[in-house]
Coordinates of C-alpha atoms and ligand atoms in Angstrom, one line a residue:
X1 CA -85.0 262.6 90.7
X2 CA -86.8 264.1 93.7
X3 CA -89.4 266.8 93.1
X4 CA -87.8 270.2 93.5
X5 CA -88.8 272.1 96.7
X6 CA -91.2 274.1 94.6
X7 CA -93.0 276.4 96.9
X8 CA -90.3 276.5 99.6
X9 CA -90.0 280.3 99.4
X10 CA -93.2 281.3 97.7
X11 CA -93.6 284.1 100.1
X12 CA -91.3 283.6 103.0
X13 CA -88.6 286.2 103.2
X14 CA -87.0 289.0 104.9
X15 CA -86.6 292.3 103.1
X16 CA -84.9 295.5 103.6
X17 CA -87.6 298.2 104.2
X18 CA -87.8 301.9 104.0
X19 CA -89.6 303.5 106.9
X20 CA -92.2 305.5 105.1
X21 CA -95.4 306.3 106.9
X22 CA -98.7 304.9 105.6
X23 CA -100.8 307.3 103.8
X24 CA -104.3 307.5 105.1
X25 CA -107.5 308.9 103.8
X26 CA -110.7 310.0 105.5
X27 CA -113.7 307.7 104.9
X28 CA -116.5 309.5 103.1
X29 CA -118.9 306.9 101.9
X30 CA -121.2 307.8 99.0
X31 CA -124.1 305.8 97.7
X32 CA -124.9 304.8 94.1
X33 CA -126.0 302.6 90.2
X34 CA -123.6 302.1 87.4
X35 CA -120.1 302.7 86.1
X36 CA -119.6 303.2 82.4
X37 CA -116.5 303.4 80.4
X38 CA -115.8 306.9 79.1
X39 CA -118.4 308.6 81.3
X40 CA -118.3 310.0 84.7
X41 CA -119.6 307.4 87.2
X42 CA -123.3 307.5 88.0
X43 CA -123.4 308.1 91.8
X44 CA -124.7 304.9 93.3
X45 CA -122.3 302.2 94.5
X46 CA -121.9 302.3 98.3
X47 CA -119.0 303.3 100.4
X48 CA -116.5 303.6 97.6
X49 CA -114.6 306.5 96.3
X50 CA -114.8 308.0 93.0
X51 CA -111.6 308.8 91.1
X52 CA -112.3 309.8 87.6
X53 CA -114.8 307.2 86.4
X54 CA -113.5 304.4 88.5
X55 CA -114.2 303.1 92.0
X56 CA -111.5 303.4 94.6
X57 CA -111.3 301.6 98.0
X58 CA -111.6 303.7 101.1
X59 CA -107.9 303.6 101.9
X60 CA -107.2 304.4 98.2
X61 CA -105.3 301.2 97.7
X62 CA -107.3 299.5 95.0
X63 CA -109.3 300.7 92.1
X64 CA -112.0 299.0 90.0
X65 CA -112.5 300.0 86.4
X66 CA -112.1 299.1 82.8
X67 CA -108.8 298.4 81.1
X68 CA -107.4 297.3 77.8
X69 CA -103.9 296.0 77.0
X70 CA -101.6 295.7 74.0
X71 CA -103.1 295.7 70.5
X72 CA -106.0 293.5 71.3
X73 CA -108.5 296.3 71.8
X74 CA -110.5 294.1 74.1
X75 CA -111.8 295.7 77.3
X76 CA -112.0 294.1 80.7
X77 CA -113.4 295.0 84.1
X78 CA -110.7 294.6 86.7
X79 CA -109.2 295.7 90.0
X80 CA -105.7 297.1 90.3
X81 CA -103.4 298.8 92.8
X82 CA -103.8 302.6 92.6
X83 CA -100.1 303.1 92.8
X84 CA -99.4 300.7 90.0
X85 CA -102.3 300.6 87.6
X86 CA -100.5 298.1 85.4
X87 CA -100.8 295.6 88.3
X88 CA -104.2 294.1 87.6
X89 CA -105.0 291.7 90.4
X90 CA -108.5 290.5 89.4
X91 CA -110.5 290.4 86.2
X92 CA -114.3 289.9 86.0
X93 CA -115.0 289.1 82.4
X94 CA -111.8 287.2 81.5
X95 CA -113.8 284.8 79.4
X96 CA -115.9 287.4 77.6
X97 CA -114.1 290.6 76.8
X98 CA -115.9 293.8 75.7
X99 CA -115.0 294.2 72.1
X100 CA -115.2 298.0 72.2
X101 CA -114.8 300.5 75.0
X102 CA -118.5 301.0 75.6
X103 CA -119.3 298.9 78.7
X104 CA -121.5 299.4 81.8
X105 CA -121.3 297.8 85.2
X106 CA -124.7 297.9 87.0
X107 CA -125.8 296.8 90.4
X108 CA -129.2 295.3 90.0
X109 CA -132.0 295.7 92.4
X110 CA -131.6 292.0 93.4
X111 CA -128.0 292.6 94.3
X112 CA -126.1 291.3 91.3
X113 CA -123.3 293.0 89.5
X114 CA -124.0 292.9 85.8
X115 CA -121.6 293.9 83.0
X116 CA -123.3 295.0 79.8
X117 CA -121.8 295.8 76.4
X118 CA -122.8 298.5 73.9
X119 CA -125.9 296.6 72.7
X120 CA -126.9 296.0 76.4
X121 CA -126.2 292.3 76.3
X122 CA -125.0 290.8 79.6
X123 CA -121.5 289.6 79.1
X124 CA -120.7 288.9 82.7
X125 CA -122.6 288.8 86.0
X126 CA -121.9 287.8 89.6
X127 CA -124.6 285.1 89.6
X128 CA -124.8 284.8 93.4
X129 CA -127.4 282.5 94.9
X130 CA -128.7 285.0 97.4
X131 CA -131.2 287.8 96.5
X132 CA -130.5 291.0 98.4
X133 CA -133.2 293.5 99.5
X134 CA -131.1 296.6 99.8
X135 CA -127.8 295.7 98.1
X136 CA -124.5 297.5 98.3
X137 CA -121.3 296.9 96.3
X138 CA -118.1 297.8 98.0
X139 CA -114.4 297.6 97.0
X140 CA -112.7 296.9 100.2
X141 CA -109.2 298.1 101.0
X142 CA -108.0 294.5 100.8
X143 CA -108.9 294.5 97.1
X144 CA -112.0 292.4 97.7
X145 CA -115.1 293.5 95.7
X146 CA -118.1 292.4 97.8
X147 CA -121.9 292.4 97.6
X148 CA -123.9 292.5 100.8
X149 CA -127.1 293.7 102.4
X150 CA -126.6 297.4 103.2
X151 CA -128.0 297.1 106.7
X152 CA -126.6 293.7 107.6
X153 CA -125.6 293.5 111.2
X154 CA -122.7 291.2 110.2
X155 CA -120.7 293.3 107.7
X156 CA -118.7 290.3 106.4
X157 CA -121.9 288.4 105.4
X158 CA -121.2 288.7 101.7
X159 CA -123.6 287.3 99.1
X160 CA -120.7 287.4 96.6
X161 CA -117.0 288.3 96.8
X162 CA -114.3 288.6 94.1
X163 CA -111.8 286.8 96.5
X164 CA -113.9 283.6 95.8
X165 CA -113.1 283.8 92.1
X166 CA -109.3 284.5 91.8
X167 CA -107.6 285.4 88.6
X168 CA -103.8 285.0 88.5
X169 CA -103.1 286.8 91.8
X170 CA -103.2 285.8 95.4
X171 CA -103.5 288.8 97.7
X172 CA -103.2 289.0 101.4
X173 CA -106.5 287.9 102.8
X174 CA -107.3 285.5 99.9
X175 CA -107.4 281.8 100.4
X176 CA -106.0 279.4 97.7
X177 CA -107.9 276.1 98.3
X178 CA -111.1 274.7 99.6
X179 CA -114.1 275.6 101.7
X180 CA -115.6 272.2 102.5
X181 CA -118.8 273.7 103.8
X182 CA -119.7 275.3 100.5
X183 CA -117.6 273.1 98.2
X184 CA -115.9 276.1 96.7
X185 CA -112.4 275.6 95.4
X186 CA -110.3 278.7 94.7
X187 CA -107.3 278.4 92.4
X188 CA -105.1 280.7 90.3
X189 CA -105.2 280.6 86.5
X190 CA -102.5 282.3 84.5
X191 CA -103.2 284.9 81.9
X192 CA -102.9 283.9 78.3
X193 CA -100.2 286.5 77.9
X194 CA -99.1 289.6 79.8
X195 CA -101.6 291.6 77.6
X196 CA -104.4 289.1 77.6
X197 CA -106.2 288.2 80.8
X198 CA -108.2 285.4 79.2
X199 CA -107.4 282.0 80.9
X200 CA -103.9 280.8 79.9
X201 CA -102.2 277.5 80.1
X202 CA -101.4 277.1 83.9
X203 CA -103.3 276.6 87.1
X204 CA -102.1 276.7 90.7
X205 CA -104.2 274.5 93.0
X206 CA -104.4 273.1 96.5
X207 CA -105.0 269.4 95.8
X208 CA -106.7 267.3 98.4
X209 CA -107.1 264.0 96.5
X210 CA -104.7 261.9 98.5
X211 CA -102.3 263.8 100.7
X212 CA -102.8 267.6 100.4
X213 CA -100.3 269.1 97.9
X214 CA -99.8 272.4 96.1
X215 CA -99.7 271.9 92.4
X216 CA -98.9 274.0 89.4
X217 CA -100.2 272.2 86.3
X218 CA -100.0 273.0 82.6
X219 CA -103.0 272.0 80.6
X220 CA -101.1 271.2 77.5
X221 CA -98.0 269.3 78.3
X222 CA -99.4 267.8 81.5
X223 CA -96.3 269.1 83.3
X224 CA -96.8 269.4 87.0
X225 CA -94.8 270.9 89.8
X226 CA -95.7 269.9 93.3
X227 CA -94.8 270.5 96.9
X228 CA -94.1 267.7 99.3
X229 CA -97.2 266.2 101.1
X230 CA -98.9 267.7 104.1
X231 CA -97.3 266.4 107.3
X232 CA -99.9 267.7 109.7
X233 CA -98.0 270.8 110.5
X234 CA -97.0 272.3 107.2
X235 CA -96.2 271.3 103.7
X236 CA -92.9 269.3 103.9
X237 CA -91.1 271.8 101.7
X238 CA -92.6 275.1 102.9
X239 CA -90.4 277.0 105.3
X240 CA -92.8 277.6 108.2
X241 CA -90.7 279.8 110.4
X242 CA -92.1 283.3 110.9
X243 CA -90.1 286.1 109.4
X244 CA -90.1 289.8 110.0
X245 CA -92.2 290.8 107.0
X246 CA -94.1 288.1 105.0
X247 CA -94.9 284.5 105.2
X248 CA -97.1 281.9 103.5
X249 CA -99.0 279.6 105.6
X250 CA -101.5 276.7 105.3
X251 CA -104.7 275.8 107.1
X252 CA -106.2 272.4 107.0
X253 CA -109.1 271.6 109.3
X254 CA -112.7 270.4 109.0
X255 CA -113.9 273.6 107.2
X256 CA -110.9 274.8 105.2
X257 CA -107.8 273.6 103.3
X258 CA -106.0 276.6 102.0
X259 CA -102.7 278.4 101.4
X260 CA -102.5 282.2 102.2
X261 CA -100.0 284.9 102.6
X262 CA -99.7 287.5 105.3
X263 CA -97.5 290.4 106.1
X264 CA -96.4 291.6 109.5
X265 CA -95.9 295.3 108.6
X266 CA -98.4 297.8 107.4
X267 CA -96.0 299.5 105.1
X268 CA -95.5 296.4 102.9
X269 CA -97.8 294.6 100.6
X270 CA -97.3 291.1 99.2
X271 CA -98.8 289.1 96.4
X272 CA -98.2 285.8 94.7
X273 CA -98.9 285.6 91.0
X274 CA -99.0 282.8 88.5
X275 CA -97.3 284.2 85.4
X276 CA -98.3 283.3 81.8
X277 CA -95.2 281.1 81.6
X278 CA -96.4 279.0 84.6
X279 CA -94.0 280.5 87.1
X280 CA -95.4 281.4 90.5
X281 CA -93.7 284.5 91.9
X282 CA -94.0 286.3 95.2
X283 CA -93.5 290.1 95.0
X284 CA -93.4 292.8 97.6
X285 CA -94.3 296.5 97.3
X286 CA -93.1 298.9 99.9
X287 CA -95.2 301.9 100.9
X288 CA -94.2 304.9 98.9
X289 CA -92.9 302.8 96.0
X290 CA -94.6 301.9 92.7
X291 CA -92.2 299.1 91.9
X292 CA -92.8 295.5 92.8
X293 CA -89.8 293.5 93.9
X294 CA -89.8 289.9 93.0
X295 CA -88.6 288.0 96.0
X296 CA -89.0 284.3 95.0
X297 CA -90.2 282.5 92.0
X298 CA -90.8 278.9 91.4
X299 CA -89.9 276.8 89.5
X300 CA -86.8 278.0 87.6
X301 CA -85.5 280.5 89.9
X302 CA -81.9 281.1 91.0
X303 CA -83.3 281.9 94.5
X304 CA -85.0 278.6 94.7
X305 CA -82.6 276.6 96.8
X306 CA -83.2 276.8 100.5
X307 CA -80.8 278.9 102.5
X308 CA -79.1 280.2 99.4
X309 CA -78.4 283.6 101.0
X310 CA -78.2 282.3 104.6
X311 CA -80.6 282.8 107.5
X312 CA -80.4 286.6 107.4
X313 CA -80.0 287.2 103.7
X314 CA -82.4 288.3 101.0
X315 CA -82.3 286.7 97.6
X316 CA -83.2 289.0 94.7
X317 CA -84.1 287.5 91.4
X318 CA -83.3 290.3 89.1
X319 CA -80.5 292.0 90.8
X320 CA -76.8 291.6 91.3
X321 CA -75.5 290.7 93.8
X322 CA -78.3 288.3 94.4
X323 CA -77.8 288.1 98.1
X324 CA -78.3 291.1 100.4
X325 CA -77.4 290.9 104.0
X326 CA -79.4 292.8 106.6
Ligands
NAG401 C1 -122.5 303.4 74.6 O1 -123.5 302.8 73.8 C2 -124.8 303.3 74.1 C3 -125.8 302.5 73.2 O2 -125.3 302.5 71.9 C4 -124.9 304.8 73.9 O3 -126.2 305.2 74.3 C5 -123.8 305.5 74.8 O4 -123.8 306.8 74.5 C6 -122.5 304.9 74.5 N1 -121.5 305.4 75.4 C7 -120.3 305.8 75.0 C8 -119.4 306.4 76.1 O5 -119.9 305.8 73.9
NAG402 C1 -122.7 292.3 72.9 O1 -122.7 291.0 73.3 C2 -123.5 290.2 72.5 C3 -123.6 288.8 73.1 O2 -122.3 288.4 73.4 C4 -123.0 290.1 71.1 O3 -123.8 289.3 70.3 C5 -122.9 291.6 70.5 O4 -122.3 291.6 69.3 C6 -122.2 292.4 71.5 N1 -122.3 293.8 71.0 C7 -121.2 294.6 70.9 C8 -121.4 296.0 70.4 O5 -120.0 294.2 71.1
NAG403 C1 -125.3 280.7 87.6 O1 -125.3 279.7 88.5 C2 -126.1 278.6 88.2 C3 -126.0 277.6 89.4 O2 -125.5 278.1 90.5 C4 -125.6 277.9 86.9 O3 -126.5 276.8 86.6 C5 -125.7 279.0 85.8 O4 -125.1 278.4 84.7 C6 -124.8 280.2 86.2 N1 -125.0 281.2 85.2 C7 -123.9 281.9 84.8 C8 -124.2 282.9 83.7 O5 -122.8 281.7 85.1
NAG404 C1 -130.5 301.2 107.3 O1 -129.8 301.7 108.4 C2 -129.9 303.1 108.5 C3 -129.1 303.6 109.7 O2 -128.9 302.5 110.7 C4 -131.3 303.6 108.7 O3 -131.4 305.0 108.7 C5 -132.1 303.1 107.4 O4 -133.4 303.4 107.5 C6 -131.9 301.6 107.3 N1 -132.5 301.2 106.0 C7 -133.2 300.1 105.8 C8 -133.8 299.8 104.5 O5 -133.4 299.3 106.8
NAG405 C1 -104.9 275.2 77.4 O1 -104.7 276.6 77.5 C2 -104.7 277.3 76.3 C3 -104.4 278.7 76.5 O2 -103.0 278.9 76.8 C4 -106.1 277.2 75.7 O3 -106.1 277.8 74.4 C5 -106.5 275.7 75.5 O4 -107.8 275.6 75.1 C6 -106.3 275.0 76.8 N1 -106.5 273.6 76.6 C7 -107.3 272.8 77.4 C8 -107.5 271.4 77.1 O5 -107.9 273.3 78.3
NAG406 C1 -110.5 276.2 110.5 O1 -109.5 277.3 110.4 C2 -110.1 278.5 110.2 C3 -109.0 279.5 109.9 O2 -108.0 279.4 110.9 C4 -110.9 278.9 111.5 O3 -111.5 280.1 111.3 C5 -112.0 277.8 111.7 O4 -112.7 278.1 112.9 C6 -111.4 276.4 111.7 N1 -112.4 275.5 111.7 C7 -112.4 274.3 112.4 C8 -113.5 273.4 112.3 O5 -111.4 274.1 113.1

């Protein structure tokens, strides 16, 4: 049997949109040193907003703080959407939870972020290779947490960025795959369960041994789902036509090999997640809404066959009727 067209619709779709204006916020940078759980934030991270004890990106889209889920009573440092705090998109200490709610995130003088527990042991740090003279930590409105020189002439010259260390979520602006210059490979790893961000049983990678392929692999059963091979233009099974709202695309050249998603409208946000059950799912969030709409999942998705709803249709996983016409 031929491989299923696994990623055919990972994030390529047309959706019905409401025409709500984008909310905007004035940019009032502040400068700073540590964030603690249960305490007001010490003023000293740069160019980030304070909301309660957490850090909020300038456009108020993302928030960095501590969270705990379910009955585990473990605490994690993470980034989530302000409008849907349950949507954690990145986790720092996924391998080393805080065992109680007393944690501190510090920006060291050398420019490392360091997470300390109650007894002041380092349980996570950024471990970047570059020492900064006048470091600043910023949560950007893309959801990227970055470290850089405060007065760098080139603002995107980051010594470390969270986008280089994905959890289970691919956001717009992130690259899933390879940077050949640095040797860095970015892949998604599923959570152990919906309440436990520690590494689970599945990975989603851009494979470059042999012909480039996208692969979801399970560590236990060895079960693997792949796309077709790279044909020089696109992955054989990825729909490459542009759509009105969101698309996934791939770059393969001397420097990079990656998959990414992009949206064509400011009032819509997209993400692809690798769920704890190994299903990759693309979801959209319309401005003004707090509810993510799953658009496509793969594998095991009734929307998974190409053209199921026709050229102008939208396939909705959890709703009836499945096909909506525009
Ligand atoms: C966290 O623990 C430290 C050291 O035991 C203590 O000084 C601090 O007050 C605690 N913070 C909270 C919010 O409990
Ligand atoms: C802090 O972390 C260290 C090292 O992992 C551990 O030995 C210690 O028990 C932790 N302290 C608390 C209060 O969790
Ligand atoms: C930091 O990175 C170095 C090499 O880049 C590695 O040897 C070391 O184990 C890392 N430390 C931590 C805590 O990840
Ligand atoms: C950084 O830049 C600001 C404004 O350009 C300047 O006032 C400040 O002295 C600079 N700081 C350092 C350490 O270079
Ligand atoms: C596979 O993933 C599970 C988590 O779901 C983990 O407990 C186990 O150690 C992993 N096995 C290997 C070989 O990595
Ligand atoms: C590879 O693609 C990236 C992203 O499109 C581009 O920025 C870069 O210049 C390209 N590099 C080469 C060597 O073509």
